[in-house]
Amino acid sequence: MDRIRRLALLGVWGLFAIFPVYWMAITAFKEQRDIYQGPFVVPGVDFQPTLQSWEYIAGTGRDQILLGFGNSVLFAAVSSFLAVVIGAFAAYGLARYKYRFGPFTNSDLSFLIVSQRIMPPIVAVIALFAMFRFVGLLDTHFGMILVYTWFNLPLTVFILTDFMSRIPVEIEHAAAIDGYGKFDQIRKVMLPLAMPGMAAAYLLSFFFVWNDFLLALMLTFRDAQTLPIVITALSAQMEPRWWLISAIGLLAIIPPALAAIVLDRFMERQVLRGGIR
Amino acid sequence: MSQVELRSLTKHYGRQPALDNVEVSIRDGEFFVIFGRPGAGKSTTLKVIAGIEDPTDGQVVFGDQPMNGIPPQRRNVAMAFESYALYPHISVAANLEFPLKAPGRSIGIDERQRRISEVAELLEITPLLNRRPSQLSGGQRQRVSLGRALVRSGTGVSVTLLDEPIAHLDARLRHWLRGELRHYQQKADTTTVYASPDYVEAFAVADRLMVLIDGRVRQVGTPLEIQTHPADTDVAGMIGDPKMNLLGLDSSGELARQARQHGAHPAAATVGIWPTDAKLDRTQGGIPGTVYVVEPLGEDAIVRVDVPGGRMQIKTSSSQTYRPGEPINVHPAWERAHYFGGDGARIGGGAL
């Protein structure tokens, strides 16, 4: 009975998780009329698969899609890296040192940093637009990397502070006793031990940048367009070309999935076990 | 190696003093033990010597070199932490090699391997060298931690600090390693500071000890000096296995009468009698008491006896049997008794 209930729950969850992906996959091989008629579920039975969308991607739309794809990979990879590196320094400080500004202490400082993410991004976007226009960063790669790094920092600081404060300070002390200076202590001991946290923070940042629509919509218009913007642009002139959107969507799953697969190796949660009594 | 001097060392955590004006000079090549109960300030002393903690006041001096403000990595100390503090992301062998590979220490690969296998042999961790700390038991981890400190002896280490390094091992290893540590230290001729709350361990390995109570040095001396001349009742109450018997001498009691009769100091308020310095018999004389409990320990037995002034522990041969509740007479070897004044300070007695 328990087993049946468990399987049923799993089935429902699986349906929610898998069906949209399946639907996107078959939609990428449909023609517009198969999409609006239907619902057609099984390729070859309900409808005849076509390569129309892939031909478009390889042909007419190629340059624009490649541009968006490249920009998205670049922004996500670089800004997440920067957010993790800068965030690691901030987190180390918050985890290891005590700060006091009048009545405010570390936890207030942490809250101040995280509070950057409490407001909806739309609040910031108009001001950002004005600032970027003023300094000439609109539609530039540098500008987008900057804005995504800024946007992801609160998240990485938050995750890494928690992670680093779990690393026993004695292990750092041991490295000092063993003859390693501050920089080597961090490089040889703190970084490897913080690796699972950094991998997780990197992934979450990467996903956010990859899927961001709002910031890219407001701050780019040609050279620095990201994939979500390109997808929208491809459909904006006429009725939504779901077959094309789905095909690009399938491609868009690949980079974050790759990032997740690669970083999964570093996410060993038990990394701290055995260090201290 | 070098001499280590602590000059009026004081350490506060908040308002609480962890160390209060600690003043001691540890000699070059000495095996020096800091003996005290948990929380007495043993670990704090070691951490201040290592440079992990800064003293609130006072100085740490290695040789003639003041160490204040110099970070641990430039003090060239080796240390085994009570909490082990192993590097969980690398193997046991890599843990042991870590201090040998530190920047500026040009120790060749062969020499590193030789040292690692020597220490691993000593600590019986050779089969574990390729494991990660998470795959070890608590006792094995502690030995790796000890090994990481020992692997450096003889590489110009100023002082080796061992914070209860064998406390979590089983009895056999603890006993065996105690001797091995002493041997190893003498061979390498390293100045060693060893913290321990265990009387037997502390007195077995020490050249000299410092008795620390509530962050204050109460006595410094060789094990024999402290055993024969404990500075006060607090120190006396920490030493011996079983502990020294401390009995109050209230003026009218039978105990006080007998003590005076046997030459006790007139101002003595407390008498200290080693468990081995008293005999039990069923004849007349001595201090009348009642057997409370008997603990047979092979050849010897510990008999606890209620006497006027307190409960005594007496070590006797187990050939005699005593039953709880039985009236008994205690005959202290008065000529070897220790006397302490009203303030607890030693005032006499204690001949060997």
XYZ file of C-alpha atoms in Angstrom:
629
model
C 0.000 0.000 0.000
C 2.778 2.330 1.023
C 4.672 1.292 -2.047
C 1.748 2.045 -4.332
C 1.225 5.440 -2.783
C 4.895 6.225 -3.172
C 4.900 5.174 -6.808
C 1.765 7.215 -7.475
C 3.315 10.335 -5.965
C 6.489 9.731 -7.911
C 4.439 9.315 -11.081
C 2.622 12.608 -10.592
C 5.862 14.421 -9.873
C 7.556 12.742 -12.838
C 4.732 13.839 -15.121
C 5.209 17.456 -14.055
C 8.952 17.236 -14.485
C 9.195 15.295 -17.718
C 6.102 16.144 -19.719
C 6.997 19.788 -20.465
C 10.407 18.682 -21.753
C 8.819 15.974 -23.867
C 6.277 18.417 -25.211
C 9.002 20.862 -26.103
C 10.990 18.112 -27.788
C 8.120 16.984 -30.039
C 7.034 20.551 -30.694
C 10.477 21.213 -32.129
C 9.643 18.685 -34.858
C 6.147 19.898 -35.621
C 4.793 22.267 -38.192
C 2.753 25.256 -37.106
C -0.551 23.600 -38.018
C 0.283 20.462 -35.994
C 0.850 22.723 -33.014
C -2.476 24.543 -33.301
C -4.465 21.445 -34.149
C -4.065 18.434 -31.984
C -3.109 17.791 -29.291
C -0.719 15.457 -31.072
C 1.390 13.451 -28.674
C 3.160 10.657 -30.530
C 5.437 11.544 -33.438
C 4.845 9.418 -36.557
C 1.359 8.483 -35.367
C -0.397 11.762 -34.594
C 1.758 13.920 -36.848
C 4.623 13.684 -39.324
C 7.941 14.994 -37.810
C 9.632 17.706 -39.812
C 13.086 19.270 -39.674
C 11.734 22.705 -40.537
C 12.855 24.283 -37.288
C 16.365 22.816 -37.453
C 16.749 23.965 -41.025
C 15.827 27.455 -39.921
C 18.356 27.312 -37.052
C 21.116 26.132 -39.380
C 20.128 28.580 -42.074
C 18.301 31.905 -41.842
C 18.484 32.279 -38.083
C 21.967 30.933 -37.605
C 23.945 34.119 -36.975
C 21.458 35.642 -34.626
C 21.019 32.433 -32.621
C 24.753 31.865 -32.413
C 25.209 35.425 -31.172
C 22.597 34.981 -28.470
C 23.922 31.582 -27.538
C 27.510 32.808 -27.331
C 26.567 35.854 -25.301
C 24.506 33.808 -22.873
C 27.330 31.311 -22.340
C 29.860 34.109 -21.924
C 27.775 36.152 -19.491
C 26.677 33.172 -17.432
C 30.128 31.590 -17.232
C 32.121 34.743 -16.546
C 29.742 36.610 -14.261
C 29.081 33.486 -12.170
C 32.820 32.947 -11.853
C 33.335 36.542 -10.733
C 30.395 36.369 -8.349
C 31.796 33.204 -6.762
C 35.350 34.553 -6.462
C 34.345 37.934 -5.071
C 31.629 36.301 -2.989
C 34.158 33.853 -1.533
C 36.322 36.708 -0.281
C 33.332 38.468 1.270
C 32.064 35.212 2.747
C 35.465 34.413 4.220
C 35.512 37.789 5.912
C 31.986 37.388 7.236
C 32.655 33.858 8.434
C 35.997 34.472 10.101
C 36.083 38.044 11.377
C 33.790 39.954 13.669
C 32.640 43.322 12.418
C 30.969 45.989 14.460
C 29.631 49.300 13.196
C 27.799 50.941 16.056
C 24.970 48.570 16.908
C 25.419 46.549 13.692
C 27.296 43.263 13.563
C 28.025 40.489 11.063
C 24.462 39.249 10.770
C 23.229 42.755 9.968
C 25.909 43.032 7.335
C 24.847 39.696 5.852
C 21.254 40.821 5.837
C 22.185 44.071 4.136
C 23.880 42.090 1.384
C 21.048 39.607 0.938
C 18.485 42.414 1.071
C 19.706 43.431 -2.382
C 17.734 40.484 -3.642
C 14.554 41.192 -1.707
C 13.389 43.889 -4.090
C 12.146 42.750 -7.476
C 14.764 43.404 -10.189
C 12.297 45.611 -12.070
C 12.810 48.220 -9.350
C 16.490 48.435 -10.130
C 16.270 48.077 -13.859
C 15.185 51.614 -14.690
C 17.926 53.126 -12.588
C 20.420 50.704 -14.112
C 19.284 51.717 -17.579
C 19.883 55.363 -16.759
C 23.272 54.650 -15.209
C 24.383 52.430 -18.078
C 23.320 54.973 -20.666
C 25.241 57.665 -18.776
C 28.513 55.711 -18.728
C 27.985 54.105 -22.132
C 27.641 50.512 -20.978
C 24.308 49.809 -22.675
C 24.451 46.789 -24.974
C 28.061 45.979 -24.079
C 29.485 42.627 -22.983
C 31.361 44.241 -20.126
C 28.223 45.961 -18.914
C 26.198 42.748 -18.907
C 28.895 40.799 -17.089
C 29.039 43.613 -14.567
C 25.298 43.710 -13.987
C 24.985 39.938 -13.662
C 27.927 39.776 -11.273
C 26.312 42.496 -9.187
C 23.006 40.697 -9.261
C 24.436 37.313 -8.251
C 26.786 38.481 -5.518
C 24.202 38.525 -2.716
C 23.340 34.926 -3.496
C 26.932 33.700 -3.585
C 27.889 35.626 -0.441
C 24.895 34.149 1.349
C 25.598 30.564 0.329
C 29.349 30.759 0.872
C 29.212 32.505 4.252
C 27.177 29.643 5.599
C 29.492 27.153 3.984
C 32.725 28.722 5.166
C 31.593 29.147 8.736
C 31.146 25.373 8.824
C 34.818 24.831 8.054
C 36.489 24.457 11.462
C 38.890 27.295 12.129
C 41.313 24.792 13.684
C 42.035 23.413 10.238
C 43.234 26.824 9.149
C 45.227 27.127 12.340
C 46.821 23.774 11.579
C 47.874 25.040 8.159
C 49.419 28.125 9.778
C 51.296 25.939 12.269
C 52.427 23.742 9.398
C 54.129 26.763 7.891
C 51.678 28.154 5.356
C 50.954 31.874 5.090
C 47.454 33.319 4.889
C 47.278 33.104 1.104
C 48.396 29.472 1.042
C 46.062 28.601 3.898
C 43.169 29.821 1.799
C 44.440 28.291 -1.427
C 45.440 24.881 -0.088
C 42.883 24.349 2.646
C 39.944 26.753 2.561
C 39.292 26.629 -1.168
C 39.267 22.830 -1.515
C 37.049 22.553 1.539
C 34.715 25.285 0.305
C 34.560 23.724 -3.160
C 31.108 22.116 -2.778
C 29.664 25.446 -1.682
C 31.382 27.285 -4.491
C 30.168 24.757 -7.061
C 26.599 25.115 -5.804
C 26.813 28.907 -5.789
C 28.276 28.880 -9.299
C 25.500 26.665 -10.612
C 22.725 28.774 -9.123
C 24.321 31.929 -10.521
C 24.750 30.280 -13.888
C 21.101 29.212 -14.010
C 19.940 32.656 -13.067
C 21.969 34.402 -15.751
C 21.065 31.787 -18.316
C 17.366 32.280 -17.753
C 17.332 36.010 -17.101
C 15.030 37.929 -19.386
C 14.346 41.251 -17.738
C 17.856 42.677 -17.358
C 18.877 41.617 -20.846
C 15.662 43.004 -22.299
C 16.259 46.439 -20.811
C 20.022 46.725 -21.185
C 20.755 45.149 -24.582
C 19.433 45.668 -28.089
C 21.874 44.155 -30.579
C 25.465 43.146 -29.816
C 24.948 41.913 -26.270
C 21.594 40.195 -26.768
C 21.227 36.943 -24.885
C 19.459 33.799 -26.027
C 16.107 34.505 -24.305
C 15.996 37.869 -26.043
C 16.894 36.328 -29.393
C 14.166 33.713 -29.030
C 11.611 36.395 -28.311
C 12.841 38.534 -31.173
C 12.490 35.641 -33.612
C 8.834 35.366 -32.783
C 7.920 38.927 -32.203
C 7.330 39.897 -35.839
C 4.445 37.459 -36.376
C 2.545 34.861 -34.425
C 4.737 32.846 -32.016
C 6.655 30.196 -33.931
C 6.452 27.549 -31.231
C 8.322 24.991 -33.269
C 11.339 27.318 -33.476
C 11.122 28.437 -29.861
C 11.009 24.812 -28.801
C 13.970 23.845 -30.934
C 16.134 26.642 -29.530
C 14.805 25.820 -26.093
C 16.111 22.277 -26.494
C 19.525 23.661 -27.375
C 19.313 26.018 -24.417
C 19.079 23.116 -22.011
C 22.544 21.904 -22.960
C 24.920 24.449 -21.339
C 23.335 24.523 -17.880
C 22.980 20.739 -17.970
C 26.662 20.434 -18.848
C 27.572 22.845 -16.050
C 25.520 20.799 -13.603
C 27.106 17.525 -14.714
C 30.644 18.911 -14.503
C 30.169 20.642 -11.143
C 28.335 17.737 -9.595
C 31.707 16.074 -9.031
C 32.694 18.915 -6.708
C 29.517 18.884 -4.697
C 30.673 16.154 -2.306
C 28.795 17.207 0.805
C 30.864 15.077 3.145
C 34.052 16.928 2.367
C 34.421 18.178 5.945
C 34.004 14.791 7.587
C 36.992 13.562 9.538
C 38.635 16.931 10.021
C 37.936 17.437 13.662
C 36.711 15.354 16.511
C 64.686 23.742 19.282
C 64.988 26.463 21.800
C 64.086 27.635 25.214
C 60.593 29.051 25.589
C 59.826 31.756 28.078
C 56.378 32.945 29.056
C 56.570 36.333 30.719
C 53.587 37.481 32.768
C 51.275 36.044 30.129
C 47.644 37.021 30.462
C 44.791 36.132 28.164
C 41.225 37.332 28.515
C 38.226 36.070 26.586
C 35.838 38.937 27.112
C 36.114 39.675 30.811
C 36.955 36.112 31.764
C 40.692 35.599 32.340
C 41.786 32.323 30.755
C 45.403 32.869 31.698
C 46.442 35.043 34.594
C 50.037 36.222 34.763
C 51.620 32.951 33.674
C 55.366 33.083 34.198
C 57.511 30.099 33.333
C 60.725 29.264 31.552
C 60.777 26.038 29.540
C 64.307 24.786 29.009
C 65.886 23.820 25.735
C 65.179 20.170 24.938
C 62.870 19.748 27.894
C 59.706 17.640 28.013
C 57.479 20.091 29.812
C 53.952 19.172 30.851
C 51.104 21.549 31.568
C 48.940 19.691 34.018
C 45.457 20.890 34.864
C 41.791 20.070 34.765
C 39.685 20.769 31.668
C 39.225 24.530 31.365
C 42.322 25.385 33.388
C 43.940 27.161 30.420
C 46.210 24.421 29.054
C 45.053 24.714 25.451
C 45.072 28.489 25.662
C 48.689 28.430 26.809
C 49.660 26.223 23.863
C 47.743 28.387 21.411
C 49.449 31.518 22.699
C 52.849 29.855 22.358
C 51.939 28.785 18.813
C 50.713 32.254 17.909
C 47.167 31.150 17.110
C 45.934 33.347 19.950
C 47.438 36.681 20.884
C 48.039 37.237 24.579
C 46.124 40.119 26.143
C 49.276 40.980 28.035
C 52.769 39.621 28.518
C 55.325 38.052 26.231
C 56.288 34.783 24.580
C 60.028 34.502 23.963
C 61.794 31.758 21.974
C 65.502 31.778 22.856
C 66.090 35.529 22.995
C 63.574 36.234 20.231
C 60.322 37.929 21.328
C 57.449 36.296 19.433
C 54.622 38.747 20.001
C 53.010 39.717 16.706
C 54.795 36.986 14.744
C 52.255 34.724 12.986
C 52.288 30.935 13.567
C 53.766 30.127 10.163
C 56.907 32.120 11.024
C 57.363 30.669 14.529
C 58.304 27.221 13.275
C 56.322 25.341 15.889
C 54.771 21.911 15.492
C 51.437 21.218 17.145
C 48.987 18.379 17.626
C 45.517 19.757 18.259
C 43.170 18.312 20.799
C 40.463 18.446 18.131
C 42.877 16.821 15.605
C 42.292 19.459 12.880
C 43.203 17.110 10.038
C 42.881 18.127 6.407
C 39.833 16.088 5.404
C 40.321 16.528 1.659
C 43.677 14.767 1.428
C 45.022 11.341 2.402
C 46.726 10.481 5.671
C 50.099 10.421 3.917
C 49.409 13.851 2.404
C 48.385 15.136 5.828
C 51.717 14.017 7.239
C 53.602 15.443 4.295
C 51.825 18.793 4.399
C 54.098 20.475 6.986
C 57.214 19.076 5.283
C 56.234 20.690 1.990
C 55.572 24.145 3.387
C 57.141 27.073 1.532
C 60.772 27.624 2.456
C 61.327 24.147 3.856
C 63.594 22.437 1.423
C 63.113 18.823 2.442
C 63.692 16.402 -0.413
C 61.164 13.794 -1.450
C 63.254 10.893 -0.085
C 63.659 12.559 3.276
C 59.925 13.319 3.394
C 59.079 9.697 2.625
C 61.544 8.465 5.243
C 60.060 10.702 7.921
C 56.474 9.794 7.042
C 57.150 6.063 7.188
C 59.109 6.398 10.412
C 56.304 8.284 12.158
C 53.626 6.041 10.641
C 55.510 3.027 11.982
C 55.769 4.565 15.434
C 52.071 5.402 15.581
C 50.927 2.174 13.908
C 49.164 3.958 11.075
C 51.193 2.576 8.163
C 48.212 0.611 6.724
C 46.111 3.787 6.814
C 48.397 6.048 4.804
C 46.240 6.010 1.679
C 42.959 6.591 3.451
C 41.116 9.850 3.975
C 40.547 11.120 7.529
C 36.817 10.418 7.166
C 37.623 6.716 6.829
C 39.435 6.582 10.165
C 38.246 5.955 13.717
C 38.668 8.654 16.366
C 41.801 7.091 17.794
C 43.333 6.716 14.350
C 42.626 10.361 13.582
C 44.293 11.404 16.794
C 47.389 9.437 15.861
C 47.513 11.103 12.451
C 47.247 14.466 14.184
C 50.099 13.511 16.516
C 52.073 12.237 13.548
C 51.736 15.542 11.729
C 53.439 17.216 14.689
C 56.126 14.549 15.214
C 57.079 14.278 11.565
C 58.811 17.620 11.872
C 60.980 16.956 14.920
C 64.601 17.454 14.024
C 63.843 19.772 11.105
C 64.669 22.829 13.161
C 61.331 23.107 14.948
C 61.575 25.580 17.836
C 59.044 23.784 19.995
C 56.579 20.912 19.669
C 53.199 21.511 21.268
C 51.031 18.501 22.059
C 47.516 19.165 23.294
C 46.265 15.977 24.970
C 47.651 14.020 22.029
C 46.830 10.529 23.282
C 43.692 11.256 25.293
C 41.325 9.447 22.934
C 43.307 6.280 22.376
C 42.571 2.945 23.957
C 44.386 2.066 27.183
C 47.000 -0.190 25.574
C 48.077 2.362 22.975
C 47.949 5.192 25.473
C 50.281 3.393 27.812
C 52.608 2.265 25.050
C 52.714 5.593 23.206
C 53.440 7.485 26.413
C 56.797 5.743 26.605
C 57.391 6.001 22.860
C 56.725 9.730 22.891
C 59.249 10.216 25.650
C 61.802 8.138 23.780
C 61.139 9.937 20.505
C 61.437 13.326 22.151
C 64.767 12.487 23.755
C 66.140 11.081 20.523
C 65.141 14.153 18.514
C 66.021 16.469 21.409
C 63.064 18.770 20.748
C 61.643 21.148 23.292
C 58.184 19.747 23.902
C 55.216 21.249 25.709
C 52.552 18.707 26.478
C 49.125 19.451 27.930
C 47.336 16.766 29.893
C 44.617 16.480 32.522
C 45.706 12.935 33.339
C 47.889 12.520 36.420
C 49.552 9.266 35.439
C 50.282 10.420 31.894
C 51.547 13.832 32.974
C 53.851 12.570 35.690
C 55.102 9.653 33.614
C 56.471 11.695 30.721
C 57.448 15.029 32.242
C 60.910 16.386 32.876
C 59.115 19.155 34.666
C 55.477 20.103 35.102
C 53.480 23.217 35.591
C 50.268 22.829 37.560
C 47.638 25.176 36.160
C 44.449 25.952 38.071
C 41.962 28.517 36.756
C 44.588 30.076 34.501
C 47.151 30.497 37.253
C 50.419 28.672 37.714
C 50.224 27.032 41.116
C 53.432 25.050 41.033
C 56.336 24.293 38.696
C 58.747 21.455 39.342
C 59.861 17.948 38.564
C 57.275 15.201 39.086
C 59.114 14.138 42.229
C 59.234 17.675 43.657
C 55.513 18.090 43.146
C 54.688 14.685 44.573
C 56.848 15.202 47.651
C 56.172 18.906 48.132
C 52.776 19.852 46.712
C 52.492 23.613 47.064
C 48.985 23.678 48.467
C 45.843 21.643 49.006
C 44.556 22.390 45.478
C 47.660 20.909 43.904
C 47.710 18.045 46.380
C 44.087 17.318 45.527
C 44.969 16.793 41.865
C 47.851 14.392 42.213
C 48.122 10.701 42.959
C 46.320 7.686 41.586
C 44.258 7.323 43.647
C 44.425 10.935 44.792
C 46.179 12.050 47.942
C 43.872 11.960 50.971
C 43.237 15.434 52.347
C 41.659 15.469 55.775
C 40.594 18.497 57.802
C 42.202 18.734 61.248
C 39.520 20.279 63.419
C 41.053 21.012 66.802
C 39.096 18.639 69.007
C 38.990 15.555 66.770
C 40.782 12.287 67.229
C 42.607 12.766 63.928
C 44.001 16.155 65.035
C 44.992 14.743 68.407
C 46.935 11.901 66.838
C 48.506 14.176 64.223
C 49.810 16.563 66.894
C 51.020 13.649 68.935
C 53.049 12.575 65.872
C 54.575 15.993 65.352
C 52.116 17.848 63.165
C 52.733 21.554 62.623
C 50.675 23.496 65.214
C 49.068 25.674 62.528
C 48.159 22.746 60.284
C 44.526 22.809 59.167
C 44.718 19.950 56.679
C 46.752 16.783 56.550
C 47.638 15.022 53.312
C 48.293 11.297 53.322
C 49.210 9.268 50.247
C 46.976 6.218 49.712
C 50.083 4.057 50.018
C 51.145 5.744 53.268
C 48.549 4.186 55.534
C 47.958 0.701 56.834
C 44.708 -0.928 57.853
C 44.267 -3.345 60.709
C 41.675 -4.649 63.096
C 43.748 -4.180 66.277
C 43.645 -1.231 68.665
C 45.141 2.216 68.006
C 45.249 4.369 64.908
C 42.248 6.262 63.566
C 38.953 4.445 63.972
C 36.979 4.202 60.753
C 34.440 2.186 58.793
C 35.030 0.451 55.477
C 32.905 2.176 52.822
C 33.746 0.213 49.699
C 36.511 -2.057 48.393
C 37.855 -1.969 44.818
C 40.034 -4.986 44.057
C 42.608 -4.207 41.336
C 44.583 -7.398 40.878
C 47.460 -7.452 43.326
C 46.349 -4.281 45.013
C 43.027 -3.134 46.307
C 41.713 0.354 46.999
C 39.796 0.462 50.242
C 37.699 3.518 50.969
C 37.317 4.171 54.660
C 35.148 6.721 56.422
C 37.169 8.387 59.179
C 36.473 11.495 61.254
C 37.406 14.380 58.938
C 36.528 12.715 55.657
C 36.749 9.605 53.499
C 40.178 8.110 52.820
C 41.343 5.950 49.947
C 43.941 3.443 51.016
C 45.919 1.180 48.741
C 46.525 -2.216 50.302
C 47.437 -5.688 49.233
C 44.401 -7.605 48.070
C 45.482 -10.610 50.204
C 43.484 -9.052 53.056
C 39.736 -8.910 52.570
C 37.552 -6.183 54.016
C 33.797 -5.972 54.014
C 31.836 -2.744 53.644
C 30.513 -1.555 57.012
C 33.275 -3.279 58.910
C 34.960 -1.174 61.628
C 38.655 -0.778 60.942
C 41.679 1.160 62.214
C 43.789 3.324 59.944
C 47.468 3.764 60.754
C 48.935 6.612 58.700
C 52.691 6.833 58.273
C 52.712 10.129 60.133
C 56.346 10.836 59.395
C 55.461 11.086 55.704
C 52.271 13.112 56.097
C 51.914 16.526 54.434
C 50.614 19.538 56.369
C 48.807 22.533 54.990
C 47.805 25.769 56.734
C 44.420 27.414 57.001
C 44.910 29.166 53.628
C 45.751 25.827 51.996
C 49.460 26.555 51.550
C 51.967 23.874 52.425
C 53.635 24.324 55.818
C 55.612 21.146 56.271
C 55.937 17.402 56.357
C 56.237 15.104 53.410
C 59.625 13.475 53.970
C 60.293 10.635 51.574
